[in-house]
PDB file of C-alpha atoms in Angstrom:
ATOM      1  CA  MET A   1     234.026 136.239  29.508  1.00 45.00           C
ATOM      2  CA  SER A   2     230.980 134.016  29.559  1.00 47.00           C
ATOM      3  CA  ALA A   3     230.272 131.369  26.954  1.00 52.00           C
ATOM      4  CA  ALA A   4     228.780 132.587  23.701  1.00 47.00           C
ATOM      5  CA  THR A   5     225.024 132.261  23.343  1.00 51.00           C
ATOM      6  CA  HIS A   6     224.472 133.724  19.858  1.00 63.00           C
ATOM      7  CA  ARG A   7     227.865 133.456  18.143  1.00 72.00           C
ATOM      8  CA  VAL A   8     227.739 131.868  14.681  1.00 72.00           C
ATOM      9  CA  PHE A   9     231.032 130.124  14.015  1.00 71.00           C
ATOM     10  CA  PHE A  10     232.575 129.884  10.523  1.00 69.00           C
ATOM     11  CA  ALA A  11     230.321 132.634   9.207  1.00 70.00           C
ATOM     12  CA  SER A  12     233.310 134.116   7.332  1.00 70.00           C
ATOM     13  CA  GLU A  13     236.170 132.547   5.433  1.00 70.00           C
ATOM     14  CA  LEU A  14     238.882 133.361   7.970  1.00 68.00           C
ATOM     15  CA  GLU A  15     238.145 132.872  11.653  1.00 74.00           C
ATOM     16  CA  GLY A  16     240.357 132.088  14.635  1.00 82.00           C
ATOM     17  CA  VAL A  17     238.371 129.044  15.732  1.00 87.00           C
ATOM     18  CA  ALA A  18     239.782 125.981  17.464  1.00 87.00           C
ATOM     19  CA  THR A  19     238.279 122.832  18.901  1.00 86.00           C
ATOM     20  CA  PHE A  20     238.261 122.295  22.658  1.00 90.00           C
ATOM     21  CA  TRP A  21     237.249 119.332  24.753  1.00 86.00           C
ATOM     22  CA  ARG A  22     237.100 118.605  28.449  1.00 90.00           C
ATOM     23  CA  ILE A  23     237.208 115.283  30.277  1.00 89.00           C
ATOM     24  CA  HIS A  24     235.629 115.192  33.749  1.00 91.00           C
ATOM     25  CA  ARG A  25     236.841 111.992  35.407  1.00 89.00           C
ATOM     26  CA  ARG A  26     234.897 110.343  38.200  1.00 84.00           C
ATOM     27  CA  ASP A  27     237.836 110.748  40.596  1.00 82.00           C
ATOM     28  CA  GLY A  28     237.340 114.527  40.479  1.00 85.00           C
ATOM     29  CA  VAL A  29     240.079 115.382  37.959  1.00 87.00           C
ATOM     30  CA  THR A  30     239.167 117.610  34.981  1.00 91.00           C
ATOM     31  CA  LEU A  31     241.425 117.670  31.907  1.00 89.00           C
ATOM     32  CA  GLY A  32     241.120 120.294  29.159  1.00 90.00           C
ATOM     33  CA  PHE A  33     242.569 120.172  25.633  1.00 88.00           C
ATOM     34  CA  THR A  34     242.473 122.329  22.520  1.00 89.00           C
ATOM     35  CA  SER A  35     243.558 121.966  18.898  1.00 86.00           C
ATOM     36  CA  HIS A  36     245.058 125.472  19.056  1.00 88.00           C
ATOM     37  CA  ASP A  37     248.868 125.800  19.037  1.00 87.00           C
ATOM     38  CA  ARG A  38     248.966 127.297  22.532  1.00 91.00           C
ATOM     39  CA  ASP A  39     247.191 126.691  25.824  1.00 92.00           C
ATOM     40  CA  LEU A  40     243.866 128.458  26.445  1.00 93.00           C
ATOM     41  CA  TRP A  41     242.315 129.297  29.825  1.00 95.00           C
ATOM     42  CA  PHE A  42     238.528 129.644  30.160  1.00 94.00           C
ATOM     43  CA  ASP A  43     235.684 128.295  32.298  1.00 92.00           C
ATOM     44  CA  GLY A  44     238.204 127.833  35.103  1.00 92.00           C
ATOM     45  CA  VAL A  45     240.056 125.107  33.182  1.00 93.00           C
ATOM     46  CA  LEU A  46     243.454 125.213  31.465  1.00 93.00           C
ATOM     47  CA  HIS A  47     242.979 123.703  27.988  1.00 92.00           C
ATOM     48  CA  ARG A  48     246.360 122.398  26.923  1.00 89.00           C
ATOM     49  CA  ALA A  49     247.479 122.482  23.311  1.00 87.00           C
ATOM     50  CA  ALA A  50     247.248 118.843  22.240  1.00 75.00           C
ATOM     51  CA  PRO A  51     247.538 118.476  18.470  1.00 65.00           C
ATOM     52  CA  GLY A  52     248.070 114.732  18.916  1.00 60.00           C
ATOM     53  CA  ILE A  53     244.704 114.227  20.633  1.00 63.00           C
ATOM     54  CA  LEU A  54     241.686 114.980  18.480  1.00 64.00           C
ATOM     55  CA  PRO A  55     237.940 114.333  18.588  1.00 62.00           C
ATOM     56  CA  SER A  56     236.445 113.071  15.338  1.00 61.00           C
ATOM     57  CA  ALA A  57     233.566 114.593  13.412  1.00 58.00           C
ATOM     58  CA  ILE A  58     230.444 114.976  15.523  1.00 61.00           C
ATOM     59  CA  ARG A  59     227.114 113.759  14.194  1.00 61.00           C
ATOM     60  CA  ARG A  60     224.042 115.267  15.857  1.00 61.00           C
ATOM     61  CA  THR A  61     220.506 114.108  15.125  1.00 62.00           C
ATOM     62  CA  ALA A  62     217.083 115.556  15.830  1.00 58.00           C
ATOM     63  CA  ASP A  63     215.597 112.202  16.848  1.00 60.00           C
ATOM     64  CA  LEU A  64     216.318 110.039  19.908  1.00 60.00           C
ATOM     65  CA  SER A  65     219.136 108.030  18.305  1.00 61.00           C
ATOM     66  CA  ASP A  66     222.555 108.389  19.900  1.00 58.00           C
ATOM     67  CA  ASP A  67     224.810 111.160  18.552  1.00 61.00           C
ATOM     68  CA  SER A  68     228.174 109.751  17.491  1.00 60.00           C
ATOM     69  CA  ALA A  69     231.701 110.959  18.203  1.00 64.00           C
ATOM     70  CA  GLU A  70     235.141 109.524  18.868  1.00 64.00           C
ATOM     71  CA  MET A  71     238.339 110.716  20.468  1.00 68.00           C
ATOM     72  CA  GLN A  72     241.792 109.418  19.612  1.00 67.00           C
ATOM     73  CA  GLY A  73     245.373 110.367  20.332  1.00 63.00           C
ATOM     74  CA  ALA A  74     248.830 109.448  21.502  1.00 55.00           C
ATOM     75  CA  LEU A  75     249.471 107.941  24.903  1.00 53.00           C
ATOM     76  CA  SER A  76     252.690 109.932  25.061  1.00 53.00           C
ATOM     77  CA  HIS A  77     250.693 113.004  26.141  1.00 61.00           C
ATOM     78  CA  GLY A  78     251.394 113.602  29.804  1.00 65.00           C
ATOM     79  CA  SER A  79     247.702 113.931  30.753  1.00 70.00           C
ATOM     80  CA  ILE A  80     246.593 110.577  29.315  1.00 75.00           C
ATOM     81  CA  ALA A  81     248.807 107.658  30.270  1.00 74.00           C
ATOM     82  CA  SER A  82     248.457 103.959  29.564  1.00 74.00           C
ATOM     83  CA  GLY A  83     248.444 103.174  33.273  1.00 74.00           C
ATOM     84  CA  ASP A  84     245.553 105.552  33.933  1.00 78.00           C
ATOM     85  CA  LEU A  85     243.511 103.995  31.120  1.00 78.00           C
ATOM     86  CA  ALA A  86     244.207 100.484  32.449  1.00 74.00           C
ATOM     87  CA  ALA A  87     243.293 101.572  35.984  1.00 75.00           C
ATOM     88  CA  GLY A  88     239.897 102.762  34.778  1.00 78.00           C
ATOM     89  CA  ARG A  89     240.405 106.437  35.594  1.00 82.00           C
ATOM     90  CA  PHE A  90     238.743 107.408  32.311  1.00 84.00           C
ATOM     91  CA  ASP A  91     235.879 104.897  32.456  1.00 83.00           C
ATOM     92  CA  ALA A  92     232.479 106.645  32.184  1.00 83.00           C
ATOM     93  CA  ALA A  93     234.175 110.056  32.363  1.00 87.00           C
ATOM     94  CA  ARG A  94     231.979 112.965  31.227  1.00 89.00           C
ATOM     95  CA  VAL A  95     233.103 114.663  28.002  1.00 88.00           C
ATOM     96  CA  GLU A  96     232.350 118.104  26.537  1.00 89.00           C
ATOM     97  CA  ILE A  97     233.426 119.066  23.000  1.00 86.00           C
ATOM     98  CA  GLY A  98     233.021 122.511  21.496  1.00 87.00           C
ATOM     99  CA  ALA A  99     234.409 125.372  19.437  1.00 88.00           C
ATOM    100  CA  VAL A 100     236.274 128.379  20.806  1.00 91.00           C
ATOM    101  CA  ASP A 101     237.480 131.624  19.231  1.00 90.00           C
ATOM    102  CA  TRP A 102     241.076 131.708  20.422  1.00 89.00           C
ATOM    103  CA  GLU A 103     241.222 135.522  20.112  1.00 86.00           C
ATOM    104  CA  ASN A 104     238.273 136.550  22.296  1.00 88.00           C
ATOM    105  CA  LEU A 105     237.479 133.134  23.887  1.00 90.00           C
ATOM    106  CA  GLU A 106     233.842 133.114  22.774  1.00 89.00           C
ATOM    107  CA  ARG A 107     232.832 129.456  22.763  1.00 90.00           C
ATOM    108  CA  THR A 108     229.988 127.035  22.561  1.00 88.00           C
ATOM    109  CA  VAL A 109     229.618 123.384  23.533  1.00 88.00           C
ATOM    110  CA  LEU A 110     228.598 121.164  20.623  1.00 83.00           C
ATOM    111  CA  TYR A 111     228.582 117.770  22.296  1.00 82.00           C
ATOM    112  CA  ASN A 112     227.923 116.360  25.766  1.00 83.00           C
ATOM    113  CA  GLY A 113     228.484 112.724  26.538  1.00 83.00           C
ATOM    114  CA  SER A 114     230.630 110.191  28.327  1.00 85.00           C
ATOM    115  CA  ILE A 115     233.441 107.803  27.498  1.00 83.00           C
ATOM    116  CA  GLY A 116     232.219 104.305  26.637  1.00 78.00           C
ATOM    117  CA  THR A 117     234.863 101.801  25.548  1.00 75.00           C
ATOM    118  CA  VAL A 118     238.569 102.625  25.337  1.00 77.00           C
ATOM    119  CA  ALA A 119     240.920 100.638  23.083  1.00 75.00           C
ATOM    120  CA  GLU A 120     244.716 100.835  23.193  1.00 74.00           C
ATOM    121  CA  GLU A 121     247.006  99.875  20.323  1.00 71.00           C
ATOM    122  CA  SER A 122     250.582 100.780  19.350  1.00 71.00           C
ATOM    123  CA  GLU A 123     250.958 103.637  21.837  1.00 69.00           C
ATOM    124  CA  THR A 124     247.655 105.213  20.791  1.00 74.00           C
ATOM    125  CA  PHE A 125     244.173 105.143  22.243  1.00 74.00           C
ATOM    126  CA  LEU A 126     240.695 105.318  20.728  1.00 74.00           C
ATOM    127  CA  ALA A 127     237.677 106.166  22.874  1.00 76.00           C
ATOM    128  CA  ASP A 128     234.062 105.734  21.801  1.00 76.00           C
ATOM    129  CA  LEU A 129     231.857 108.482  23.177  1.00 78.00           C
ATOM    130  CA  LEU A 130     228.256 108.066  24.273  1.00 78.00           C
ATOM    131  CA  SER A 131     226.096 111.166  23.982  1.00 74.00           C
ATOM    132  CA  ALA A 132     223.695 112.268  26.699  1.00 70.00           C
ATOM    133  CA  LYS A 133     220.862 110.768  24.640  1.00 69.00           C
ATOM    134  CA  ALA A 134     222.283 107.291  25.316  1.00 66.00           C
ATOM    135  CA  ALA A 135     220.522 107.439  28.706  1.00 68.00           C
ATOM    136  CA  LEU A 136     217.194 107.318  26.843  1.00 70.00           C
ATOM    137  CA  GLN A 137     218.039 103.799  25.671  1.00 70.00           C
ATOM    138  CA  ALA A 138     218.160 102.445  29.216  1.00 71.00           C
ATOM    139  CA  ASP A 139     215.254 100.267  30.322  1.00 71.00           C
ATOM    140  CA  PRO A 140     213.634 102.129  33.261  1.00 74.00           C
ATOM    141  CA  ILE A 141     211.288  99.281  34.230  1.00 77.00           C
ATOM    142  CA  PRO A 142     212.527  97.399  37.316  1.00 76.00           C
ATOM    143  CA  ARG A 143     212.479  93.600  37.265  1.00 80.00           C
ATOM    144  CA  THR A 144     211.325  91.580  40.253  1.00 85.00           C
ATOM    145  CA  SER A 145     214.094  90.126  42.386  1.00 89.00           C
ATOM    146  CA  PRO A 146     214.376  88.561  45.843  1.00 90.00           C
ATOM    147  CA  THR A 147     217.290  90.893  46.639  1.00 93.00           C
ATOM    148  CA  CYS A 148     217.281  94.681  46.820  1.00 95.00           C
ATOM    149  CA  ARG A 149     217.846  96.488  43.524  1.00 93.00           C
ATOM    150  CA  ALA A 150     218.981  99.736  45.150  1.00 93.00           C
ATOM    151  CA  ARG A 151     222.599 100.666  45.653  1.00 93.00           C
ATOM    152  CA  PHE A 152     223.539 100.934  49.305  1.00 94.00           C
ATOM    153  CA  CYS A 153     222.903 104.505  50.532  1.00 94.00           C
ATOM    154  CA  ASP A 154     221.534 105.787  47.230  1.00 93.00           C
ATOM    155  CA  ALA A 155     218.242 107.686  46.879  1.00 92.00           C
ATOM    156  CA  ALA A 156     216.183 104.504  46.593  1.00 92.00           C
ATOM    157  CA  CYS A 157     217.863 102.965  49.646  1.00 95.00           C
ATOM    158  CA  GLY A 158     217.173 106.098  51.658  1.00 94.00           C
ATOM    159  CA  LEU A 159     220.035 105.675  54.145  1.00 95.00           C
ATOM    160  CA  SER A 160     222.617 108.411  54.676  1.00 94.00           C
ATOM    161  CA  PRO A 161     226.175 107.183  53.983  1.00 93.00           C
ATOM    162  CA  VAL A 162     227.629 109.244  56.840  1.00 93.00           C
ATOM    163  CA  PRO A 163     227.294 106.573  59.597  1.00 93.00           C
ATOM    164  CA  PHE A 164     228.782 103.923  57.318  1.00 94.00           C
ATOM    165  CA  ASP A 165     231.830 105.819  56.015  1.00 94.00           C
ATOM    166  CA  SER A 166     235.139 105.909  57.849  1.00 92.00           C
ATOM    167  CA  GLU A 167     238.726 106.866  57.109  1.00 92.00           C
ATOM    168  CA  ALA A 168     241.643 104.634  58.017  1.00 91.00           C
ATOM    169  CA  ALA A 169     245.295 104.053  57.150  1.00 92.00           C
ATOM    170  CA  ALA A 170     246.533 100.741  55.796  1.00 93.00           C
ATOM    171  CA  THR A 171     248.557  98.762  58.315  1.00 93.00           C
ATOM    172  CA  ALA A 172     249.581  95.870  56.038  1.00 93.00           C
ATOM    173  CA  ILE A 173     249.297  95.055  52.338  1.00 94.00           C
ATOM    174  CA  ASP A 174     249.437  91.582  50.776  1.00 93.00           C
ATOM    175  CA  HIS A 175     249.853  92.137  47.041  1.00 92.00           C
ATOM    176  CA  SER A 176     249.766  88.412  46.286  1.00 91.00           C
ATOM    177  CA  ALA A 177     246.273  88.125  47.802  1.00 92.00           C
ATOM    178  CA  ASN A 178     245.271  91.666  46.729  1.00 93.00           C
ATOM    179  CA  ALA A 179     244.315  92.304  50.360  1.00 93.00           C
ATOM    180  CA  VAL A 180     244.782  95.239  52.722  1.00 94.00           C
ATOM    181  CA  GLN A 181     244.553  95.372  56.510  1.00 93.00           C
ATOM    182  CA  PHE A 182     243.255  98.445  58.294  1.00 91.00           C
ATOM    183  CA  ALA A 183     243.078  99.329  61.968  1.00 82.00           C
ATOM    184  CA  HIS A 184     239.467  98.195  62.392  1.00 74.00           C
ATOM    185  CA  ASP A 185     238.421  95.958  65.286  1.00 69.00           C
ATOM    186  CA  GLN A 186     235.566  94.457  63.249  1.00 76.00           C
ATOM    187  CA  PRO A 187     236.311  94.269  59.502  1.00 79.00           C
ATOM    188  CA  ALA A 188     233.278  92.055  58.769  1.00 81.00           C
ATOM    189  CA  PRO A 189     230.793  94.942  58.180  1.00 89.00           C
ATOM    190  CA  PHE A 190     232.881  96.029  55.178  1.00 92.00           C
ATOM    191  CA  ALA A 191     232.218  92.839  53.198  1.00 90.00           C
ATOM    192  CA  ALA A 192     230.491  93.754  49.902  1.00 92.00           C
ATOM    193  CA  GLY A 193     231.367  97.388  50.603  1.00 93.00           C
ATOM    194  CA  SER A 194     233.720  99.733  48.803  1.00 94.00           C
ATOM    195  CA  LEU A 195     236.981 101.571  49.316  1.00 93.00           C
ATOM    196  CA  ARG A 196     238.342 104.781  47.785  1.00 92.00           C
ATOM    197  CA  TRP A 197     242.020 105.592  48.163  1.00 93.00           C
ATOM    198  CA  ILE A 198     242.898 109.065  49.430  1.00 92.00           C
ATOM    199  CA  ASP A 199     246.692 108.712  49.135  1.00 90.00           C
ATOM    200  CA  GLY A 200     249.046 106.892  46.837  1.00 89.00           C
ATOM    201  CA  PRO A 201     249.197 105.967  43.155  1.00 87.00           C
ATOM    202  CA  GLN A 202     245.529 104.957  43.025  1.00 88.00           C
ATOM    203  CA  ALA A 203     244.133 108.002  44.839  1.00 88.00           C
ATOM    204  CA  GLY A 204     240.564 108.696  43.805  1.00 87.00           C
ATOM    205  CA  LEU A 205     239.891 105.193  42.489  1.00 87.00           C
ATOM    206  CA  ARG A 206     237.095 103.166  44.056  1.00 89.00           C
ATOM    207  CA  PHE A 207     237.569  99.442  44.793  1.00 92.00           C
ATOM    208  CA  ASP A 208     234.989  96.762  45.554  1.00 93.00           C
ATOM    209  CA  ILE A 209     235.531  94.819  48.780  1.00 94.00           C
ATOM    210  CA  LEU A 210     235.046  91.157  47.870  1.00 93.00           C
ATOM    211  CA  SER A 211     235.495  89.769  51.381  1.00 92.00           C
ATOM    212  CA  ALA A 212     236.488  90.992  54.832  1.00 90.00           C
ATOM    213  CA  ASP A 213     237.950  89.072  57.772  1.00 87.00           C
ATOM    214  CA  ALA A 214     240.860  89.216  60.199  1.00 83.00           C
ATOM    215  CA  ALA A 215     243.283  88.623  57.298  1.00 83.00           C
ATOM    216  CA  GLY A 216     242.199  91.885  55.673  1.00 89.00           C
ATOM    217  CA  LEU A 217     239.954  93.242  52.950  1.00 93.00           C
ATOM    218  CA  VAL A 218     240.228  91.463  49.591  1.00 94.00           C
ATOM    219  CA  LEU A 219     239.793  94.075  46.861  1.00 94.00           C
ATOM    220  CA  ASP A 220     239.026  94.366  43.172  1.00 90.00           C
ATOM    221  CA  PRO A 221     240.685  95.560  40.895  1.00 88.00           C
ATOM    222  CA  VAL A 222     244.400  94.859  41.334  1.00 89.00           C
ATOM    223  CA  LEU A 223     246.398  96.968  43.778  1.00 91.00           C
ATOM    224  CA  ASP A 224     249.278  99.048  42.481  1.00 89.00           C
ATOM    225  CA  PRO A 225     252.685  97.623  43.539  1.00 90.00           C
ATOM    226  CA  ALA A 226     253.667 101.099  44.778  1.00 90.00           C
ATOM    227  CA  LEU A 227     250.898 101.056  47.392  1.00 91.00           C
ATOM    228  CA  VAL A 228     252.469 100.828  50.869  1.00 92.00           C
ATOM    229  CA  PRO A 229     251.235 100.772  54.495  1.00 93.00           C
ATOM    230  CA  GLY A 230     250.338 104.159  55.919  1.00 93.00           C
ATOM    231  CA  MET A 231     248.345 105.297  52.902  1.00 94.00           C
ATOM    232  CA  ARG A 232     244.816 106.366  53.758  1.00 94.00           C
ATOM    233  CA  ALA A 233     241.502 105.239  52.329  1.00 93.00           C
ATOM    234  CA  GLU A 234     237.816 105.989  52.799  1.00 94.00           C
ATOM    235  CA  LEU A 235     235.873 102.806  53.546  1.00 94.00           C
ATOM    236  CA  ARG A 236     232.154 102.253  53.223  1.00 94.00           C
ATOM    237  CA  GLU A 237     230.360  99.372  54.878  1.00 94.00           C
ATOM    238  CA  GLY A 238     228.609  96.851  52.661  1.00 93.00           C
ATOM    239  CA  CYS A 239     225.153  95.363  52.302  1.00 94.00           C
ATOM    240  CA  ASP A 240     224.357  91.917  50.903  1.00 93.00           C
ATOM    241  CA  HIS A 241     220.984  93.245  49.617  1.00 94.00           C
ATOM    242  CA  THR A 242     218.901  90.647  51.466  1.00 95.00           C
ATOM    243  CA  PHE A 243     215.723  91.610  53.270  1.00 95.00           C
ATOM    244  CA  ALA A 244     216.948  90.168  56.569  1.00 95.00           C
ATOM    245  CA  THR A 245     220.039  92.393  56.525  1.00 95.00           C
ATOM    246  CA  CYS A 246     218.041  95.454  55.490  1.00 95.00           C
ATOM    247  CA  ARG A 247     215.489  94.915  58.254  1.00 95.00           C
ATOM    248  CA  ASP A 248     217.632  93.621  61.127  1.00 95.00           C
ATOM    249  CA  ARG A 249     221.007  95.307  60.638  1.00 94.00           C
ATOM    250  CA  PHE A 250     219.983  98.637  59.147  1.00 95.00           C
ATOM    251  CA  GLY A 251     216.336  98.937  60.267  1.00 94.00           C
ATOM    252  CA  ASN A 252     215.459  99.963  56.728  1.00 95.00           C
ATOM    253  CA  GLY A 253     212.997  97.278  55.677  1.00 94.00           C
ATOM    254  CA  VAL A 254     210.400  99.877  54.658  1.00 95.00           C
ATOM    255  CA  ASN A 255     212.701 100.991  51.812  1.00 95.00           C
ATOM    256  CA  PHE A 256     213.644  97.497  50.624  1.00 95.00           C
ATOM    257  CA  GLN A 257     213.603  97.546  46.809  1.00 94.00           C
ATOM    258  CA  GLY A 258     212.892  93.864  46.178  1.00 93.00           C
ATOM    259  CA  GLU A 259     210.303  91.098  46.486  1.00 91.00           C
ATOM    260  CA  PRO A 260     211.733  88.620  49.015  1.00 90.00           C
ATOM    261  CA  TYR A 261     208.477  86.631  49.342  1.00 87.00           C
ATOM    262  CA  LEU A 262     207.467  86.482  45.669  1.00 82.00           C
ATOM    263  CA  PRO A 263     207.383  82.833  44.493  1.00 78.00           C
ATOM    264  CA  GLY A 264     210.020  82.086  41.878  1.00 68.00           C
ATOM    265  CA  ASN A 265     209.949  79.893  38.775  1.00 69.00           C
ATOM    266  CA  ASP A 266     211.061  76.895  40.835  1.00 68.00           C
ATOM    267  CA  LEU A 267     207.641  76.866  42.500  1.00 66.00           C
ATOM    268  CA  LEU A 268     205.965  76.385  39.115  1.00 64.00           C
ATOM    269  CA  THR A 269     208.084  73.322  38.351  1.00 70.00           C
ATOM    270  CA  ARG A 270     207.222  71.480  41.542  1.00 67.00           C
ATOM    271  CA  ARG A 271     205.023  68.401  41.206  1.00 67.00           C
ATOM    272  CA  PRO A 272     202.563  67.402  43.895  1.00 65.00           C
ATOM    273  CA  GLY A 273     203.935  64.842  46.323  1.00 61.00           C
ATOM    274  CA  ALA A 274     202.653  61.287  46.562  1.00 52.00           C
ATOM    275  CA  GLN A 275     199.526  60.856  48.651  1.00 49.00           C
TER     276      GLN A 275
END
C-alpha cells in the first residue's frame, strides 16, 4: 500500500497510530524503527519495534527557521551500537520521522532531516536532528582562494571519478602508524585522496589518506584492530587543489575553482624598497 496522501491522523479518540523513523546512513545501510509493540514492514524497510529509542516532539515552522527534533535511546539496541557511533557511521545520516496506522499501514512523513551532533552518556545516546531547512542557512557565496574550492571529481571539478578509482587488497597493516600497504606500484598519487573499505569491521566507512609513500597509506580516522591483510578497499587518487596540479596532472585547468594569481593581503603590507 502506498503512503497516505489525505489521511488525517488522530481525528478520533481511539486510533492505532504509532511513530516510525528511518535512518539512512551514508554507508548505504538503512535502519527502521517504530514505537509499536511489534515490527512493521512498509516502504521496503523492516521497522523494528524499539520502545527504548524514541524521537522527541517535532516542532515545524512556516518560516525559514530550522525545525527542531531530537532522537534518544539505549545503546543496548542491536542496531545502534557505541562502536558504530564512535566510528562515525551515523554522522550526517538522513532521518525521516512519521506516523503510521499499524492496522492498515497508512502513513505520512512529518519530518525530514539529518543527524547533527551525537552525544553518548551512561549507555544512552542523544542525537540532535537538523531539518532540511538547515541547508538554507548555508552561505552560498564562494570566497576567493588560491587553491581550488571544488571537491575532487565533483560537479564543479568536472572530472569523472572512474579513471581515478581502483580496488585493491591490503597486503600489510601497521596499526601503530595507522597505515596500510596495498599492491600498488606507485602509491604517491593517492596522497590527499580517500579510501572506502569494502570488507572488514569498517566496511562502508570512508577514510582520508593523509600521506602516501612506499611505507603505505597513512589514514584518518583510526583503523579497527580487527582489520587484517587481505581485506579489500576502494581507493581514490588525491588532488592537492593547486592550479599546477589541476593543469599539468589532470589537464583540467579550465575548471579550476580558485584564483591562483589574485594578489593576497601580504601584497598590501609590502613597503617600497629603498631607492
